[in-house]
Amino acid sequence: MRVPLSWLREYVDLPATETGRDVQAKLISAGLEVETVEHLGADLKGPLVVGQVLTIEELEGFKKPIRFCTVDVGRANGTGEPQEIVCGARNFSVGDKVVVVLPGATLPGGFSISARKTYGKVSHGMICSSDELGMGDDGSHGIIVLPPETEVGKDAVELLELVDEVLDIAVTANRGDCLSIRGVARETAIAYGLPLRDPALLDVPGPNAFGYPVKVSDPAGCDRFTARTVTGLSPEARSPIWLQRRLQKVGMRPISLAVDVTNYVMMELGQPLHAYDRHQVQGAIGVRRAQEGEKIVTLDGVERKLHAEDLVITDDRGPIGLAGVMGGADTEIADHDPSEEGAGATTDVIIEAAHFDQVSVARTARRHKLSSEASRRFERGVDPQAAAAAAQRTVDLLVLLAGGTAEAGVTEVVAPGAPHTVTMAADHPDKVAGVTYGRETVVRRLQEVGCDVYGQDELIVTVPSWRPDLTDPNDLAEEVIRLEGYENLPSTLPRPPAGRGLTARQRLHRRIGRALAGAGYVEALNYPFVSEQVFDQLGLEADDPARRVVKLVNPLSDEEPALRTSLLPGLLAALRRNDGRGSHDLALFETGLVFQPRDAARVAANLPVDRRPSPDDIAALNAALPDQPRHVAVVLAGAREQAGWWGKGRPADWADAVEAARTVAREAGAELGIRKGQYDPWHPGRCAELTVTVDGAERVVGHAGELHPRVLKTLGLPARSCAMELDLDVLERVGDTVPQAPSISTFPVATQDVALVVDAYVPAADVEAALREGAGELLESIRLFDVYENAEQLGEGRKSLAYALRFRANDRTLTVDEASAAREAAVALATDRTGAVLRG
């Protein structure tokens, strides 16, 4: 909401020394968000005067039309002689009054004016347009043409009110009253402790039987409808300069007198109005819900198909306006065209000032993607008691400025209703703020807002009609606190109770994050919203459980309406985005919740607000929510080890993804099984299935490996990208997080190496498991240190796996025979299970 300081001063007697910055500080202290103060005309210097065009000479031979004009500027140029000016605009004629800037002046933007030769003539100044003076759009797209009665030589800076300060206020959704000069003036008066001259305090005639017929069929959607009629408007009447300038300052474009007056009153009082051409309205005006399939052409020229919930204004033909949003083209006010001798101009108008339901207007505006100044105000709350005053103010201005006649008929349809009252303890604001205000302060502040207050210890507060947002004691407490000043609230730090530190789950998640970061991964947090199309891109089967998603009723984006069932879509998108920006060596990780719908859908009950929810309430709420296990995932691409003077680098591969899973399992204290697997989106031959033992049964908790080339191509990812994802909750359940001290033996270790030849398709993990089991309790560790493939030496389809086995006993030094026997037992079991044979 833009508020000119000059307009504000009409209703509040601010000290003459108060600037826009001063008012801004006061209003911010009172709780309004004044974003900026714009200084209009701050860099404008005269002479800027009114001139009358005496002659116009068309200059030929140039690419665009150029005119050489002589303009009478009175004694403003010091000589009284006509001023010679070159101008390219063509929307003025001989005899028109225009705005002339003379040499020595400076226009907004630091543009200095001097006499200069152009197009073969010397131009002593410039004839100005509204844009050149920083006035905004006046609809002319050319030179400012002033009314004929304007005095030649008059100071145009004062005439056009070019110097002013405008406050730009960001009005919150609950303060619809501040979308008007009246509302901001009331807040200013309270902030300064000054009286308010309320522009809505007008003598308004009561309703009678002679008004224009109106029938409201939906009183819930329209609880008040006022109609007034003005006849005999002069077709030639134009909005005066002061009215046009005020509209421009608040950000609106002047259009025609009748429309400008309704816009002016809306900005002044906050009550949206609409003017109908009386001769275009057929029969009585009605207010009802639209019939499904009805159509209307709105003032913007768009034909709109109506919904059954749309509230519409009608006549005998059907809808003529979307209530509270925009009028229809059929009853539009027609402007005067001088070339047609006034033909078609509107001379008789019906003024509508109504109060419509906030929710109905908001839904209609969003349904038709049609936001207007009127809908913005109705959505936030309009004072229903201001409708009659706004209609009267509009009638008065039309009579004054257009020579019209106000008809005696007054129509006012009002649905029964009572003022809203709130009961509040007198010390409630004290308890909310932690400050002792006292009853007198509370009552005084509420009365300043416009409330009627009765009672002693318990106050009965009748809220004013312009504040529909005051609905409960906390709202009233907020009014007292903000007017007393948020800055005056003491800064008291809360004293937290002694805590027990982080939970075991929190500690585990932090350890895992630190471990992955230490391994070179960078944490990437992603939104939990996905498109169901991503499951096709990942190549998931049609019956894959990951395709069962929880959909949001009101998603942030219609393209991503579902909650994720895997962390990979977000991480892979981050991988693609960073790779596209030049970062090719990437290792990212994320821990976060995934969402899995329950088999039986339940509706969550509304929790009580007057007490703490019981354990049963919370349990019922949790039962209605989807399962939300926490996962951890990593993605890799590019080089895992950089090349340099120290040697060659190494690209990331499937083994790095598997090692990330091992890192997570170690932090969780869980024993992770790793075996060959197959699951999209991983490469069938380079995918590890990750398992743990839960209650004696083996359970798959994730996968790791290289992604399928088809998936990489579909998602636009680097070649040989790898990924891993694990269910952290299951790891936490089976893990042992009790710290284990290392066992240090005083006896030496016995190392035995063994190289086994197996078929190429045999997983190394199966061979390792057999060796580990066969070696028995003496085996301390086993490590695969070489994989060798050579068809000439080993045979086609064969490979050699070399392991280092470390043996140690806790109570003695092992003999060579003991270590060799354990080695032979390990080899024997591996031979029996995997068909392995000793190499050589």
Short mmCIF file of C-alpha atoms in Angstrom, two decimals, residues 123-285:
data_model
loop_
_atom_site.label_atom_id
_atom_site.label_comp_id
_atom_site.label_asym_id
_atom_site.label_seq_id
_atom_site.Cartn_x
_atom_site.Cartn_y
_atom_site.Cartn_z
CA SER A 123 15.25 24.52 -28.58
CA HIS A 124 14.96 26.67 -25.47
CA GLY A 125 13.58 24.09 -23.06
CA MET A 126 11.26 21.12 -23.36
CA ILE A 127 7.55 20.31 -23.34
CA CYS A 128 7.19 17.54 -20.74
CA SER A 129 5.45 14.19 -20.53
CA SER A 130 4.40 12.54 -17.25
CA ASP A 131 7.23 10.01 -17.48
CA GLU A 132 9.85 12.74 -17.83
CA LEU A 133 8.57 14.33 -14.62
CA GLY A 134 8.50 11.03 -12.72
CA MET A 135 4.71 11.16 -12.34
CA GLY A 136 3.97 7.64 -13.54
CA ASP A 137 1.58 6.48 -16.24
CA ASP A 138 -1.28 8.87 -16.98
CA GLY A 139 -2.60 6.88 -19.95
CA SER A 140 -1.75 9.57 -22.52
CA HIS A 141 1.62 8.12 -23.61
CA GLY A 142 2.63 11.62 -24.57
CA ILE A 143 2.75 15.25 -23.52
CA ILE A 144 0.75 16.40 -20.48
CA VAL A 145 -2.22 18.46 -21.71
CA LEU A 146 -3.61 20.56 -18.86
CA PRO A 147 -7.21 21.77 -18.46
CA PRO A 148 -7.98 24.92 -20.51
CA GLU A 149 -8.61 27.02 -17.40
CA THR A 150 -5.05 26.53 -16.12
CA GLU A 151 -3.21 29.82 -15.70
CA VAL A 152 -0.25 30.44 -18.04
CA GLY A 153 3.06 30.90 -16.21
CA LYS A 154 1.85 29.10 -13.08
CA ASP A 155 4.43 27.00 -11.20
CA ALA A 156 3.87 23.44 -12.47
CA VAL A 157 5.74 21.86 -9.54
CA GLU A 158 3.04 23.07 -7.18
CA LEU A 159 0.21 22.53 -9.66
CA LEU A 160 1.14 18.88 -10.30
CA GLU A 161 2.18 18.19 -6.68
CA LEU A 162 5.50 16.84 -7.92
CA VAL A 163 7.25 17.06 -4.54
CA ASP A 164 5.99 14.59 -1.97
CA GLU A 165 6.97 11.60 0.15
CA VAL A 166 5.29 8.23 -0.34
CA LEU A 167 5.38 5.46 2.25
CA ASP A 168 5.31 1.93 0.83
CA ILE A 169 3.72 -0.40 3.39
CA ALA A 170 3.76 -4.21 3.16
CA VAL A 171 0.30 -4.98 4.54
CA THR A 172 -0.04 -8.40 6.16
CA ALA A 173 -3.00 -10.66 5.41
CA ASN A 174 -4.78 -9.81 8.69
CA ARG A 175 -4.64 -6.02 8.32
CA GLY A 176 -7.01 -5.30 5.47
CA ASP A 177 -7.92 -2.01 7.17
CA CYS A 178 -4.45 -0.69 6.30
CA LEU A 179 -5.11 -1.08 2.58
CA SER A 180 -6.58 2.43 2.73
CA ILE A 181 -5.49 5.94 3.61
CA ARG A 182 -8.15 5.89 6.33
CA GLY A 183 -6.66 2.82 8.00
CA VAL A 184 -3.07 4.08 7.85
CA ALA A 185 -4.21 7.49 9.11
CA ARG A 186 -5.85 5.80 12.10
CA GLU A 187 -2.60 3.98 12.93
CA THR A 188 -0.65 7.22 12.49
CA ALA A 189 -3.02 9.11 14.78
CA ILE A 190 -2.63 6.43 17.46
CA ALA A 191 1.17 6.40 17.10
CA TYR A 192 1.37 10.19 17.53
CA GLY A 193 -1.44 10.49 20.06
CA LEU A 194 -3.34 12.85 17.76
CA PRO A 195 -7.04 12.96 16.82
CA LEU A 196 -8.21 11.42 13.56
CA ARG A 197 -10.47 13.18 11.08
CA ASP A 198 -12.28 10.09 9.85
CA PRO A 199 -13.21 10.55 6.17
CA ALA A 200 -16.00 7.98 6.61
CA LEU A 201 -17.92 10.22 9.02
CA LEU A 202 -20.42 11.57 6.48
CA ASP A 203 -24.09 12.41 6.59
CA VAL A 204 -25.63 9.48 4.77
CA PRO A 205 -29.34 9.36 3.92
CA GLY A 206 -31.21 6.28 5.05
CA PRO A 207 -32.53 3.67 2.65
CA ASN A 208 -35.91 4.29 1.02
CA ALA A 209 -38.28 2.70 -1.46
CA PHE A 210 -37.06 4.81 -4.41
CA GLY A 211 -33.62 3.24 -4.78
CA TYR A 212 -32.56 1.03 -7.66
CA PRO A 213 -34.00 -2.49 -7.14
CA VAL A 214 -31.50 -4.99 -5.71
CA LYS A 215 -32.11 -8.62 -4.72
CA VAL A 216 -29.50 -10.56 -2.70
CA SER A 217 -30.15 -14.30 -2.98
CA ASP A 218 -27.05 -15.31 -1.02
CA PRO A 219 -26.81 -13.26 2.21
CA ALA A 220 -23.91 -15.44 3.39
CA GLY A 221 -21.87 -14.33 0.40
CA CYS A 222 -23.08 -10.71 0.46
CA ASP A 223 -24.29 -9.38 3.79
CA ARG A 224 -24.53 -5.74 2.68
CA PHE A 225 -25.29 -4.09 -0.64
CA THR A 226 -25.67 -0.34 -1.12
CA ALA A 227 -26.75 1.17 -4.44
CA ARG A 228 -26.88 4.86 -5.37
CA THR A 229 -27.67 6.52 -8.69
CA VAL A 230 -26.19 9.69 -10.21
CA THR A 231 -27.60 11.13 -13.43
CA GLY A 232 -26.65 13.90 -15.80
CA LEU A 233 -22.88 13.49 -15.72
CA SER A 234 -21.10 15.77 -18.17
CA PRO A 235 -19.54 13.70 -20.98
CA GLU A 236 -16.66 16.21 -21.23
CA ALA A 237 -15.84 16.16 -17.51
CA ARG A 238 -12.32 14.99 -16.72
CA SER A 239 -10.64 14.06 -13.48
CA PRO A 240 -8.99 17.12 -11.93
CA ILE A 241 -5.23 17.19 -11.60
CA TRP A 242 -5.26 16.66 -7.83
CA LEU A 243 -7.32 13.49 -8.17
CA GLN A 244 -5.14 12.12 -10.98
CA ARG A 245 -1.97 12.85 -9.05
CA ARG A 246 -3.21 11.08 -5.92
CA LEU A 247 -4.08 8.01 -7.94
CA GLN A 248 -0.67 8.06 -9.59
CA LYS A 249 1.08 8.38 -6.26
CA VAL A 250 -0.69 5.29 -4.89
CA GLY A 251 0.23 3.36 -8.04
CA MET A 252 -2.98 3.56 -10.09
CA ARG A 253 -3.48 4.91 -13.60
CA PRO A 254 -6.16 7.55 -14.25
CA ILE A 255 -8.78 6.26 -16.71
CA SER A 256 -11.97 8.34 -16.72
CA LEU A 257 -13.77 10.49 -14.20
CA ALA A 258 -16.32 7.93 -13.00
CA VAL A 259 -13.74 5.14 -12.73
CA ASP A 260 -11.16 7.44 -11.14
CA VAL A 261 -13.64 8.54 -8.48
CA THR A 262 -14.47 4.94 -7.50
CA ASN A 263 -10.75 4.09 -7.35
CA TYR A 264 -10.04 7.23 -5.33
CA VAL A 265 -12.73 6.42 -2.76
CA MET A 266 -11.51 2.81 -2.56
CA MET A 267 -7.97 3.99 -1.77
CA GLU A 268 -9.32 6.59 0.68
CA LEU A 269 -11.79 4.45 2.64
CA GLY A 270 -10.73 0.90 1.75
CA GLN A 271 -14.20 0.04 0.38
CA PRO A 272 -14.08 -1.33 -3.20
CA LEU A 273 -16.80 0.16 -5.43
CA HIS A 274 -18.08 -0.41 -8.91
CA ALA A 275 -19.89 1.94 -11.27
CA TYR A 276 -22.35 0.55 -13.81
CA ASP A 277 -23.61 2.38 -16.88
CA ARG A 278 -27.28 2.66 -15.91
CA HIS A 279 -28.47 2.41 -19.50
CA GLN A 280 -26.63 -0.90 -19.92
CA VAL A 281 -28.14 -2.54 -16.82
CA GLN A 282 -31.33 -4.40 -17.68
CA GLY A 283 -33.73 -4.91 -14.79
CA ALA A 284 -32.95 -5.36 -11.11
CA ILE A 285 -29.45 -6.02 -9.84
#
